[in-house]
Coordinates of N, CA, C and O and ligand atoms in Angstrom, one line a residue:
M1 N 83.3 76.3 103.7 CA 83.8 76.0 105.0 C 83.8 77.3 105.9 O 84.1 78.4 105.4
T2 N 83.4 77.1 107.1 CA 83.3 78.3 108.0 C 84.3 77.9 109.2 O 84.1 77.0 110.0
A3 N 85.4 78.7 109.3 CA 86.4 78.4 110.3 C 85.9 78.9 111.7 O 85.5 80.1 111.8
P4 N 86.0 78.1 112.7 CA 85.7 78.6 114.0 C 86.7 79.7 114.4 O 87.8 79.6 114.1
T5 N 86.2 80.6 115.2 CA 87.1 81.8 115.5 C 87.8 81.6 116.9 O 88.8 82.2 117.2
T6 N 87.2 80.7 117.8 CA 87.8 80.5 119.1 C 88.0 79.1 119.3 O 87.3 78.2 118.8
A7 N 89.1 78.7 120.1 CA 89.3 77.4 120.4 C 88.3 76.8 121.3 O 87.8 77.5 122.3
P8 N 87.8 75.6 121.1 CA 86.7 75.0 121.9 C 87.3 74.5 123.3 O 88.5 74.3 123.4
A9 N 86.4 74.5 124.2 CA 86.8 73.9 125.6 C 86.9 72.4 125.6 O 86.1 71.7 124.9
K10 N 87.9 71.9 126.2 CA 88.0 70.5 126.3 C 87.1 70.0 127.5 O 87.2 70.5 128.6
I11 N 86.2 69.1 127.1 CA 85.2 68.5 128.1 C 85.7 67.1 128.5 O 85.2 66.6 129.6
G12 N 86.4 66.4 127.7 CA 86.9 65.1 128.0 C 85.9 64.0 127.6 O 84.7 64.3 127.4
A13 N 86.4 62.8 127.3 CA 85.6 61.7 126.8 C 84.5 61.4 127.7 O 83.4 61.1 127.2
A14 N 84.7 61.3 129.0 CA 83.7 60.8 129.9 C 82.4 61.8 129.8 O 81.3 61.3 129.8
A15 N 82.6 63.0 129.8 CA 81.5 64.0 129.7 C 80.8 63.8 128.3 O 79.6 64.0 128.3
A16 N 81.5 63.5 127.3 CA 80.9 63.3 126.0 C 80.1 62.1 126.0 O 79.0 62.0 125.5
L17 N 80.7 61.0 126.5 CA 80.0 59.7 126.5 C 78.7 59.7 127.3 O 77.7 59.0 126.9
A18 N 78.6 60.6 128.3 CA 77.3 60.7 129.1 C 76.2 61.2 128.2 O 75.0 61.1 128.6
Q19 N 76.5 61.8 127.1 CA 75.5 62.4 126.2 C 75.2 61.6 124.9 O 74.4 62.0 124.1
L20 N 75.9 60.4 124.8 CA 75.8 59.6 123.7 C 75.5 58.2 123.9 O 75.7 57.7 125.0
S21 N 75.1 57.4 122.8 CA 74.9 56.0 123.0 C 75.8 55.2 122.0 O 75.9 55.6 120.8
G22 N 76.4 54.2 122.4 CA 77.2 53.3 121.5 C 78.6 53.8 121.3 O 79.4 53.2 120.5
W23 N 79.0 54.9 121.9 CA 80.4 55.4 121.8 C 81.2 54.9 123.0 O 80.7 54.8 124.0
T24 N 82.5 54.8 122.8 CA 83.4 54.4 123.9 C 84.6 55.3 123.9 O 84.9 56.0 122.9
A25 N 85.3 55.3 125.0 CA 86.5 56.1 125.1 C 87.7 55.3 124.4 O 87.8 54.2 124.5
A26 N 88.5 56.1 123.7 CA 89.7 55.6 123.0 C 90.8 55.2 124.1 O 90.8 55.9 125.1
D27 N 91.6 54.3 123.7 CA 92.8 54.0 124.5 C 93.9 55.0 124.2 O 94.2 55.2 123.0
G28 N 94.6 55.5 125.2 CA 95.8 56.2 125.0 C 95.7 57.7 124.6 O 96.7 58.4 124.4
K29 N 94.4 58.1 124.3 CA 94.2 59.6 124.0 C 92.8 60.0 124.4 O 91.9 59.1 124.5
D30 N 92.6 61.2 124.6 CA 91.3 61.7 124.9 C 90.5 61.8 123.6 O 90.6 62.8 122.9
A31 N 89.7 60.8 123.3 CA 89.0 60.7 122.1 C 87.8 59.7 122.3 O 87.8 58.9 123.2
I32 N 86.8 59.8 121.4 CA 85.7 58.9 121.5 C 85.6 58.1 120.2 O 86.0 58.6 119.1
E33 N 85.1 56.8 120.3 CA 85.1 55.9 119.1 C 83.8 55.3 118.9 O 83.1 55.0 119.9
K34 N 83.5 54.9 117.7 CA 82.3 54.1 117.4 C 82.5 53.4 116.1 O 83.1 53.9 115.2
T35 N 82.1 52.1 116.1 CA 82.1 51.4 114.8 C 80.7 51.3 114.2 O 79.8 50.8 114.9
F36 N 80.5 51.8 113.0 CA 79.2 51.8 112.3 C 79.2 50.6 111.3 O 80.2 50.5 110.6
R37 N 78.1 49.9 111.2 CA 78.1 48.8 110.2 C 76.8 49.1 109.3 O 75.7 49.4 109.9
F38 N 77.0 48.8 108.0 CA 75.9 49.1 107.1 C 75.7 47.9 106.3 O 76.4 46.9 106.4
A39 N 74.6 48.0 105.4 CA 74.3 46.8 104.6 C 75.4 46.4 103.6 O 75.6 45.2 103.4
D40 N 76.1 47.4 103.1 CA 77.1 47.1 102.1 C 78.0 48.3 101.9 O 77.8 49.3 102.7
F41 N 79.0 48.3 101.0 CA 79.9 49.4 100.8 C 79.2 50.7 100.4 O 79.5 51.8 100.8
N42 N 78.2 50.5 99.5 CA 77.5 51.6 99.0 C 76.8 52.5 100.2 O 76.9 53.7 100.2
A43 N 76.2 51.8 101.1 CA 75.6 52.4 102.2 C 76.7 53.1 103.2 O 76.5 54.2 103.7
A44 N 77.8 52.4 103.4 CA 78.8 52.9 104.2 C 79.4 54.1 103.6 O 79.7 55.1 104.2
F45 N 79.7 54.1 102.3 CA 80.3 55.2 101.6 C 79.3 56.4 101.5 O 79.8 57.6 101.6
G46 N 78.0 56.1 101.4 CA 77.0 57.1 101.4 C 77.1 57.9 102.7 O 77.0 59.1 102.8
F47 N 77.2 57.1 103.8 CA 77.3 57.7 105.2 C 78.5 58.6 105.2 O 78.4 59.7 105.7
M48 N 79.6 58.1 104.8 CA 80.9 58.8 104.8 C 80.8 60.1 104.0 O 81.3 61.1 104.4
T49 N 80.1 60.0 102.9 CA 80.0 61.2 102.0 C 79.2 62.3 102.8 O 79.5 63.5 102.7
R50 N 78.1 61.9 103.3 CA 77.2 62.8 104.0 C 77.9 63.5 105.2 O 77.8 64.6 105.5
V51 N 78.7 62.6 106.0 CA 79.4 63.1 107.1 C 80.5 64.1 106.6 O 80.8 65.1 107.3
A52 N 81.2 63.7 105.5 CA 82.3 64.5 105.0 C 81.8 65.9 104.7 O 82.5 66.9 105.0
I53 N 80.7 66.0 104.0 CA 80.1 67.3 103.6 C 79.8 68.2 104.9 O 80.2 69.3 105.0
E54 N 79.2 67.5 105.9 CA 78.8 68.2 107.1 C 80.0 68.6 107.9 O 80.1 69.7 108.4
A55 N 81.0 67.7 108.0 CA 82.2 67.9 108.8 C 83.0 69.1 108.2 O 83.5 69.9 108.9
D56 N 83.0 69.2 106.9 CA 83.8 70.3 106.3 C 83.1 71.6 106.5 O 83.7 72.6 106.7
K57 N 81.7 71.6 106.4 CA 80.9 72.8 106.8 C 81.3 73.3 108.2 O 81.4 74.5 108.5
R58 N 81.4 72.3 109.1 CA 81.7 72.6 110.5 C 83.2 72.9 110.8 O 83.5 73.2 111.9
D59 N 84.0 72.6 109.8 CA 85.4 72.6 110.0 C 85.9 71.8 111.2 O 86.7 72.1 112.0
H60 N 85.2 70.6 111.2 CA 85.5 69.6 112.3 C 85.5 68.3 111.7 O 84.4 67.8 111.3
H61 N 86.6 67.6 111.6 CA 86.8 66.4 110.8 C 87.1 65.1 111.5 O 87.8 65.2 112.5
P62 N 86.5 64.1 111.1 CA 86.7 62.8 111.8 C 88.0 62.1 111.4 O 88.5 62.3 110.3
E63 N 88.5 61.2 112.3 CA 89.4 60.2 111.9 C 88.6 59.0 111.6 O 87.7 58.6 112.5
W64 N 88.8 58.3 110.5 CA 88.0 57.1 110.3 C 88.7 56.1 109.4 O 89.7 56.4 108.7
F65 N 88.2 54.9 109.4 CA 88.8 53.8 108.7 C 87.6 52.9 108.1 O 86.7 52.6 108.9
N66 N 87.6 52.6 106.9 CA 86.5 51.9 106.2 C 87.0 50.7 105.5 O 88.0 50.7 104.8
V67 N 86.3 49.6 105.8 CA 86.5 48.4 105.0 C 85.1 47.8 104.7 O 84.3 47.6 105.6
Y68 N 84.8 47.8 103.4 CA 83.5 47.3 102.9 C 82.3 48.0 103.6 O 82.1 49.2 103.4
N69 N 81.6 47.4 104.6 CA 80.4 47.9 105.2 C 80.7 48.5 106.6 O 79.8 48.9 107.3
R70 N 81.9 48.5 107.0 CA 82.3 49.0 108.3 C 83.0 50.3 108.3 O 83.9 50.5 107.5
V71 N 82.6 51.2 109.2 CA 83.3 52.5 109.3 C 83.6 52.7 110.8 O 82.7 52.8 111.6
E72 N 84.9 52.7 111.1 CA 85.4 52.9 112.4 C 85.7 54.4 112.6 O 86.6 54.9 111.8
V73 N 85.1 55.1 113.5 CA 85.3 56.5 113.6 C 85.9 56.9 115.0 O 85.6 56.3 116.0
T74 N 86.9 57.8 114.9 CA 87.4 58.4 116.2 C 87.2 59.9 116.1 O 87.6 60.5 115.1
L75 N 86.7 60.4 117.2 CA 86.5 61.9 117.2 C 87.3 62.5 118.4 O 87.2 62.0 119.5
T76 N 88.0 63.5 118.0 CA 88.7 64.3 119.0 C 88.9 65.7 118.4 O 88.7 65.9 117.2
T77 N 89.4 66.7 119.3 CA 89.5 68.0 118.8 C 90.9 68.4 118.9 O 91.5 68.5 120.0
H78 N 91.6 68.6 117.8 CA 93.0 69.0 117.8 C 93.2 70.3 118.5 O 94.3 70.5 119.2
D79 N 92.3 71.2 118.3 CA 92.5 72.6 118.8 C 92.5 72.6 120.3 O 92.9 73.7 120.9
C80 N 92.0 71.6 121.0 CA 92.1 71.6 122.5 C 92.7 70.3 123.0 O 92.7 70.0 124.2
D81 N 93.3 69.5 122.1 CA 94.0 68.3 122.4 C 93.1 67.4 123.3 O 93.6 66.8 124.3
G82 N 91.9 67.2 122.9 CA 91.0 66.3 123.6 C 89.6 66.4 123.1 O 89.3 67.1 122.1
V83 N 88.6 65.9 123.8 CA 87.2 65.9 123.4 C 86.5 67.2 123.8 O 86.7 67.6 124.9
S84 N 85.9 67.8 122.8 CA 85.1 69.0 123.0 C 83.6 68.8 122.6 O 83.3 67.7 122.1
E85 N 82.8 69.8 122.9 CA 81.4 69.7 122.5 C 81.3 69.5 120.9 O 80.3 69.0 120.5
R86 N 82.2 70.0 120.2 CA 82.2 69.8 118.7 C 82.2 68.3 118.4 O 81.5 67.8 117.4
D87 N 82.9 67.5 119.2 CA 82.9 66.0 118.9 C 81.5 65.4 119.3 O 81.0 64.5 118.5
V88 N 80.9 65.9 120.4 CA 79.6 65.4 120.7 C 78.6 65.8 119.6 O 77.7 64.9 119.2
Q89 N 78.7 67.0 119.1 CA 77.7 67.4 118.1 C 77.9 66.6 116.8 O 76.9 66.2 116.1
L90 N 79.2 66.3 116.4 CA 79.4 65.5 115.2 C 79.0 64.1 115.4 O 78.5 63.4 114.5
A91 N 79.2 63.6 116.6 CA 78.8 62.2 116.9 C 77.3 62.1 116.8 O 76.8 61.1 116.3
K92 N 76.6 63.1 117.3 CA 75.1 63.0 117.2 C 74.6 63.1 115.8 O 73.6 62.5 115.4
F93 N 75.3 64.0 115.0 CA 75.0 64.0 113.6 C 75.1 62.6 112.9 O 74.3 62.1 112.2
M94 N 76.3 62.0 113.2 CA 76.5 60.7 112.6 C 75.4 59.7 113.1 O 74.9 58.9 112.2
D95 N 75.1 59.7 114.3 CA 74.1 58.8 114.9 C 72.8 59.0 114.2 O 72.0 58.1 113.9
G96 N 72.5 60.3 113.9 CA 71.2 60.6 113.3 C 71.0 60.2 111.9 O 69.9 59.9 111.5
I97 N 72.1 60.1 111.2 CA 72.0 59.7 109.8 C 72.4 58.2 109.5 O 72.1 57.7 108.4
A98 N 72.9 57.6 110.5 CA 73.4 56.2 110.3 C 72.2 55.3 110.3 O 72.2 54.2 109.7
G99 N 71.1 55.6 111.0 CA 69.9 54.7 111.0 C 70.2 53.6 112.0 O 71.3 53.5 112.5
G100 N 69.2 52.7 112.1 CA 69.4 51.5 113.0 C 69.5 51.9 114.4 O 69.9 51.1 115.2
Ligands
H2B201 C1 92.6 75.2 110.6 C2 91.4 74.4 110.8 O1 90.3 75.2 111.1 C3 91.6 73.4 112.0 O2 92.7 72.7 111.9 C4 90.4 72.5 112.2 C5 90.1 71.6 111.1 N1 89.4 70.4 111.5 C6 89.5 69.9 112.8 N2 89.0 68.7 113.1 C7 89.1 68.3 114.3 N3 88.6 67.0 114.6 N4 89.6 69.0 115.3 C8 90.1 70.2 115.1 O3 90.6 70.8 116.1 C9 90.1 70.7 113.8 N5 90.5 71.9 113.5

């Protein structure tokens, strides 16, 4: 794990969504959300495992909820109490490995 040394700048959900596809703004807090669907639990959990390893390397972790083949993800940055570029980068990583 590599801890970031400076707090990230808050860019807000709208600025993040302008750089992403399939993500939406969360209700009630500055965060972005996406629901990923996979062929089965094995594929969903494989995705979560790959994301978990990368997220820990980045010291930037998702909120998520999994049932069978569905993974609901919420990204926000606690360190700036809103969406930062770190969320955009993690969202792009997830999109890149999710396929489809
Ligand atoms: C101490 C540790 O570096 C911080 O709490 C990290 C951990 N993971 C994190 N994850 C997210 N999503 N936002 C953060 O601000 C954050 N901060």
